[in-house]
Amino acid sequence: MQIGFIGLGKMGGPMARNLAAAGHSVTGFDAAGVRIDGVAAAASAAEAARERDAVITMLPNGAILRAVYAEIVPAGRPGAVFVDCSTVDVESARAAAAEAEASGLLAVDAPVSGGTGGAASGSLTFMAGGAPAAFEKARPLFEIMGARAVHCGGAGSGQAAKICNNMILGISMIGVCEAFALAGKLGLDPHSLYDVVSSSSGSCWSVNTYCPVPGVGPNSPADHDYRPGFAATLMLKDLDLSQQAAAAVDASTPLGAHAATLFSEFVAQDRESLDFSAILPWLAARRHEP
Ligand code: NAD
């Protein structure tokens, strides 16, 4: 395929590289002038999108996505599939898809889980929203960049799945950290708690795969001074998106709201470059609030 790729940052760069390595002809554009080996450089987003079979975007937020779509949709070849892999608000995802479809393009919102490691190794999970024909056209690309692609429904469904998943993750990581902090103050060895919880009803990804305690459980950012991994700023971004969505549809998410508040306080204290699991030592240093 002739593929345009816009946004060649920490995620987009390795994703574009994997598409090129699989034999596709990839033309990329990034506002910061990033160049990727094997990926031809376009002078503008519109040039990267012109005459392509597929155009992928991997951008920081919904406002930037909308601005880029205003530029690239008119350049798209009718029938091409436009796939947005950024994490953005559901409303922007739906607006971008509507704009693309009004111009005769196929549109998919397909945010990812798996982080920079998954982007590099081509093992991301894609959560996709859009018409079945659009998803099918994008599927071969998902198979190169990822290990799994789930078609969740119509436009915006991928973003909805992503923020619901990450709201669970933010809440569960805080729950796990609270338990290990409490266990420490009760004199319980964290290895013992890990052995119990990882095979009991408290088990979850935050314990079993990504244990926030250094030296306990499988290798995780906690074992590397909490270098990300998945940065606390990105967790805060996703929790804020979940709260924006909850307000828009009048959904009650009290723990999601509290998780957003805690990560907001955490990030405000110069911890934005740390992995989100670094909320463990921060919580452990706090005192009981009756
Ligand atoms: P990043 O900041 O490394 O990359 C974004 C890139 O977009 C930058 O290189 C920037 O120069 C470029 N850009 C900004 N405005 C542009 C424009 N108008 N035209 C062209 N390029 C433009 O961010 P990232 O970590 O690669 O994340 C990208 C998206 O993926 C975000 O929406 C993020 O929430 C999501 N995400 C990130 C991770 C992660 O672990 N990093 C995990 C899952 C999802």
Coordinates of C-alpha atoms and ligand atoms in Angstrom, one line a residue:
M1 CA 0.0 0.0 0.0
Q2 CA 0.9 3.7 -0.4
I3 CA 0.7 4.9 3.2
G4 CA 0.8 8.4 4.6
F5 CA 1.9 8.7 8.3
I6 CA 1.4 11.9 10.2
G7 CA 2.9 12.3 13.7
L8 CA 6.2 10.5 14.0
G9 CA 6.8 10.8 17.7
K10 CA 7.5 8.1 20.4
M11 CA 4.6 6.0 19.1
G12 CA 4.1 7.0 15.5
G13 CA 7.9 6.8 14.6
P14 CA 8.2 3.0 15.4
M15 CA 4.8 2.3 13.9
A16 CA 5.7 3.9 10.6
R17 CA 9.1 2.1 10.7
N18 CA 7.3 -1.3 11.1
L19 CA 5.0 -0.6 8.1
A20 CA 8.0 0.3 5.9
A21 CA 9.9 -2.8 7.1
A22 CA 6.9 -4.9 6.1
G23 CA 7.3 -3.7 2.5
H24 CA 4.7 -0.8 2.3
S25 CA 5.7 2.5 0.8
V26 CA 5.4 5.0 3.7
T27 CA 5.6 8.8 3.4
G28 CA 5.7 10.6 6.7
F29 CA 5.3 14.1 8.1
D30 CA 5.9 15.5 11.6
A31 CA 5.6 19.1 12.6
A32 CA 8.9 18.8 14.5
G33 CA 10.7 17.6 11.3
V34 CA 11.3 14.1 12.6
R35 CA 12.8 11.7 10.0
I36 CA 12.4 7.9 10.2
D37 CA 14.7 5.5 8.4
G38 CA 12.9 3.8 5.5
V39 CA 10.1 6.4 5.6
A40 CA 10.1 9.1 2.8
A41 CA 9.7 12.7 4.2
A42 CA 6.8 14.9 3.0
A43 CA 7.0 18.7 3.2
S44 CA 3.4 18.9 4.7
A45 CA 0.6 16.8 6.2
A46 CA -1.4 17.3 3.0
E47 CA 1.5 16.1 0.9
A48 CA 1.8 13.0 3.1
A49 CA -1.9 12.3 2.6
R50 CA -2.2 12.9 -1.2
E51 CA -2.8 9.9 -3.4
R52 CA -2.3 7.4 -0.6
D53 CA -4.3 4.2 0.0
A54 CA -4.2 4.7 3.8
V55 CA -3.4 7.7 6.0
I56 CA -2.5 7.1 9.6
T57 CA -2.3 9.9 12.2
M58 CA -0.6 9.6 15.7
L59 CA -1.0 13.0 17.3
P60 CA -1.1 14.5 20.8
N61 CA -4.7 15.5 21.2
G62 CA -8.2 16.2 19.7
A63 CA -7.6 19.8 18.8
I64 CA -4.4 19.0 16.8
L65 CA -6.3 16.0 15.2
R66 CA -9.1 18.3 14.0
A67 CA -6.6 20.9 12.6
V68 CA -4.6 18.2 10.8
Y69 CA -7.8 16.6 9.4
A70 CA -8.9 20.1 8.0
E71 CA -5.7 20.0 6.0
I72 CA -5.5 16.3 5.0
V73 CA -9.1 15.4 4.3
P74 CA -9.3 17.6 1.1
A75 CA -6.1 15.9 -0.1
G76 CA -7.3 12.4 0.4
R77 CA -8.1 10.1 -2.5
P78 CA -11.7 9.0 -2.5
G79 CA -11.9 5.4 -1.1
A80 CA -8.7 5.8 0.9
V81 CA -8.9 4.8 4.6
F82 CA -8.0 7.4 7.2
V83 CA -7.0 5.7 10.5
D84 CA -6.5 7.9 13.6
C85 CA -4.4 6.0 16.2
S86 CA -4.1 9.0 18.6
T87 CA -5.9 9.0 22.0
V88 CA -8.4 11.8 21.7
D89 CA -11.8 12.8 23.1
V90 CA -14.8 10.8 21.6
E91 CA -16.3 14.0 20.2
S92 CA -13.2 14.9 18.2
A93 CA -12.9 11.3 16.9
R94 CA -16.5 11.4 15.7
A95 CA -16.1 14.9 14.1
A96 CA -12.9 13.8 12.3
A97 CA -14.6 10.6 11.0
A98 CA -17.7 12.6 9.8
E99 CA -15.5 15.0 8.0
A100 CA -13.6 12.2 6.3
E101 CA -16.7 10.3 5.3
A102 CA -18.3 13.4 3.9
S103 CA -15.4 13.6 1.5
G104 CA -15.8 10.0 0.3
L105 CA -13.1 8.6 2.6
L106 CA -13.2 5.5 4.9
A107 CA -12.6 6.4 8.6
V108 CA -11.4 4.4 11.6
D109 CA -10.6 5.7 15.1
A110 CA -8.1 3.1 16.4
P111 CA -6.3 4.2 19.6
V112 CA -3.8 1.7 21.0
S113 CA -2.7 0.0 24.2
G114 CA 0.8 -1.3 24.7
G115 CA 2.9 1.8 24.9
T116 CA 6.3 2.6 23.3
G117 CA 7.5 -1.0 23.8
G118 CA 4.4 -2.4 21.9
A119 CA 4.9 0.2 19.2
A120 CA 8.5 -0.8 18.7
S121 CA 7.9 -4.6 18.7
G122 CA 4.7 -4.4 16.6
S123 CA 2.6 -5.9 19.4
L124 CA 0.1 -3.1 20.1
T125 CA -3.6 -3.7 20.7
F126 CA -5.9 -1.6 18.5
M127 CA -9.4 -0.6 19.7
A128 CA -11.2 0.4 16.5
G129 CA -14.4 2.3 15.7
G130 CA -15.9 2.8 12.3
A131 CA -17.8 1.2 9.4
P132 CA -17.0 -2.6 8.9
A133 CA -15.6 -1.8 5.4
A134 CA -13.2 0.8 6.8
F135 CA -12.0 -1.6 9.6
E136 CA -11.4 -4.4 7.0
K137 CA -9.3 -2.1 4.8
A138 CA -7.2 -1.1 7.8
R139 CA -6.9 -4.6 9.3
P140 CA -3.7 -5.7 7.4
L141 CA -2.0 -2.6 8.8
F142 CA -3.1 -3.3 12.3
E143 CA -1.7 -6.8 11.9
I144 CA 1.7 -5.4 11.1
M145 CA 1.7 -2.7 13.9
G146 CA 0.0 -4.8 16.5
A147 CA -0.9 -8.2 17.9
R148 CA -4.6 -7.7 18.1
A149 CA -7.3 -5.4 16.7
V150 CA -10.8 -5.4 18.2
H151 CA -13.6 -3.7 16.2
C152 CA -15.7 -2.1 18.9
G153 CA -18.5 -0.5 16.8
G154 CA -19.2 2.7 15.0
A155 CA -17.2 6.0 14.9
G156 CA -15.8 6.9 18.3
S157 CA -16.1 3.4 19.7
G158 CA -12.4 2.8 19.7
Q159 CA -11.8 6.0 21.8
A160 CA -14.7 5.0 24.1
A161 CA -13.1 1.6 24.7
K162 CA -9.7 3.1 25.3
I163 CA -10.8 5.6 28.0
C164 CA -12.9 2.9 29.7
N165 CA -10.0 0.5 29.8
N166 CA -7.6 3.2 31.0
M167 CA -10.1 4.4 33.7
I168 CA -10.1 0.8 35.0
L169 CA -6.2 0.8 34.9
G170 CA -5.9 4.1 36.7
I171 CA -8.3 3.1 39.4
S172 CA -6.9 -0.5 39.8
M173 CA -3.3 0.8 40.0
I174 CA -4.2 3.2 42.8
G175 CA -6.0 0.3 44.6
V176 CA -3.0 -1.9 44.3
C177 CA -0.7 0.8 45.5
E178 CA -2.9 1.5 48.5
A179 CA -2.8 -2.2 49.4
F180 CA 1.0 -2.4 49.2
A181 CA 1.3 0.9 51.2
L182 CA -1.0 -0.4 53.9
A183 CA 0.7 -3.8 53.9
G184 CA 4.1 -2.1 54.4
K185 CA 2.8 -0.2 57.4
L186 CA 1.3 -3.4 58.8
G187 CA 4.7 -5.1 58.6
L188 CA 3.8 -7.5 55.8
D189 CA 6.5 -8.5 53.4
P190 CA 5.6 -7.2 49.8
H191 CA 6.7 -10.5 48.3
S192 CA 4.2 -12.4 50.5
L193 CA 1.4 -10.0 49.5
Y194 CA 2.3 -10.4 45.9
D195 CA 2.3 -14.2 46.2
V196 CA -1.1 -14.1 47.7
V197 CA -2.8 -11.4 45.6
S198 CA -1.4 -12.5 42.2
S199 CA -3.2 -15.8 42.7
S200 CA -6.3 -14.6 44.6
S201 CA -9.4 -12.5 44.0
G202 CA -7.4 -9.2 44.1
S203 CA -5.3 -10.3 41.1
C204 CA -5.3 -7.9 38.1
W205 CA -2.9 -6.6 35.5
S206 CA -1.5 -3.9 37.9
V207 CA -0.3 -6.6 40.3
N208 CA 0.4 -9.6 38.0
T209 CA 2.1 -7.9 35.1
Y210 CA 3.1 -4.5 36.2
C211 CA 3.7 -4.8 40.0
P212 CA 4.5 -1.3 41.3
V213 CA 6.9 -2.5 44.0
P214 CA 10.6 -2.6 43.1
G215 CA 12.0 -6.1 43.1
V216 CA 8.6 -7.8 43.3
G217 CA 6.8 -9.7 40.5
P218 CA 7.8 -9.6 36.8
N219 CA 10.2 -6.9 35.5
S220 CA 8.3 -3.6 35.4
P221 CA 9.1 0.2 35.5
A222 CA 9.3 -0.1 39.3
D223 CA 12.5 -2.1 38.8
H224 CA 14.0 0.8 36.7
D225 CA 13.5 3.8 39.0
Y226 CA 9.9 4.2 37.6
R227 CA 11.1 5.3 34.2
P228 CA 8.1 4.9 31.8
G229 CA 6.5 2.6 30.6
F230 CA 3.4 4.5 30.6
A231 CA 4.0 8.1 31.8
A232 CA 1.9 9.5 34.6
T233 CA 1.0 12.5 32.4
L234 CA -0.5 10.1 29.8
M235 CA -2.5 8.4 32.6
L236 CA -3.8 11.8 33.7
K237 CA -4.7 12.7 30.1
D238 CA -6.7 9.5 29.7
L239 CA -8.5 9.9 33.1
D240 CA -9.3 13.5 32.2
L241 CA -10.8 12.2 28.8
S242 CA -12.8 9.6 30.7
Q243 CA -14.2 12.4 33.0
Q244 CA -15.0 14.7 30.0
A245 CA -16.9 11.8 28.4
A246 CA -18.7 10.9 31.7
A247 CA -19.9 14.5 32.0
A248 CA -21.0 14.6 28.4
V249 CA -23.2 11.5 28.8
D250 CA -24.2 12.0 32.4
A251 CA -22.4 8.8 33.7
S252 CA -21.5 8.4 37.4
T253 CA -17.8 7.5 37.7
P254 CA -16.8 8.6 41.3
L255 CA -13.7 6.4 41.5
G256 CA -12.6 7.6 38.0
A257 CA -13.0 11.2 39.2
H258 CA -11.0 10.5 42.3
A259 CA -8.3 8.7 40.3
A260 CA -8.0 11.8 38.0
T261 CA -7.7 14.1 41.1
L262 CA -4.9 11.9 42.6
F263 CA -3.0 11.7 39.4
S264 CA -3.4 15.5 38.9
E265 CA -1.9 16.2 42.3
F266 CA 0.9 13.6 41.6
V267 CA 1.8 15.1 38.2
A268 CA 1.7 18.7 39.6
Q269 CA 4.5 17.7 42.0
D270 CA 7.2 17.4 39.3
R271 CA 6.5 13.8 38.7
E272 CA 5.2 14.0 35.2
S273 CA 8.2 12.2 33.7
L274 CA 7.7 9.1 35.9
D275 CA 5.8 6.0 35.2
F276 CA 2.2 6.0 36.5
S277 CA 3.0 3.2 38.9
A278 CA 5.3 5.6 40.8
I279 CA 2.2 6.7 42.6
L280 CA 3.1 3.9 45.0
P281 CA 5.9 5.7 46.9
W282 CA 3.9 9.0 46.8
L283 CA 0.9 7.3 48.4
A284 CA 3.0 5.4 50.9
A285 CA 4.5 8.7 52.1
R286 CA 1.0 10.1 52.9
R287 CA -0.8 9.8 56.2
H288 CA -4.2 8.4 57.0
E289 CA -7.1 10.7 56.1
P290 CA -10.1 9.9 58.2
Ligands
NAD1 P1 4.7 12.3 21.0 O1 4.6 13.7 21.6 O2 6.0 11.6 21.1 O3 4.4 12.4 19.4 C1 3.4 13.2 18.8 C2 4.1 13.8 17.5 O4 3.1 14.5 16.8 C3 5.3 14.7 17.8 O5 6.4 14.2 17.2 C4 4.8 16.0 17.3 O6 5.9 16.8 16.7 C5 3.8 15.6 16.2 N1 2.8 16.7 15.9 C6 2.2 17.5 16.7 N2 1.4 18.4 16.0 C7 1.5 18.0 14.7 C8 0.9 18.5 13.5 N3 0.1 19.5 13.5 N4 1.3 17.9 12.4 C9 2.2 16.9 12.4 N5 2.8 16.4 13.5 C10 2.4 16.9 14.6 O7 3.5 11.5 21.6 P2 3.4 9.9 21.6 O8 3.8 9.3 22.9 O9 3.9 9.3 20.3 O10 1.8 9.8 21.6 C11 1.0 9.9 20.5 C12 -0.5 9.6 20.8 O11 -0.5 8.2 21.3 C13 -1.1 10.4 21.9 O12 -2.4 10.7 21.6 C14 -1.0 9.5 23.2 O13 -2.0 9.8 24.1 C15 -1.1 8.1 22.5 N6 -0.5 7.0 23.3 C16 0.7 7.1 23.8 C17 1.3 6.1 24.5 C18 2.7 6.1 25.0 O14 3.1 5.3 25.8 N7 3.5 7.1 24.6 C19 0.5 4.9 24.7 C20 -0.8 4.8 24.2 C21 -1.3 5.9 23.5

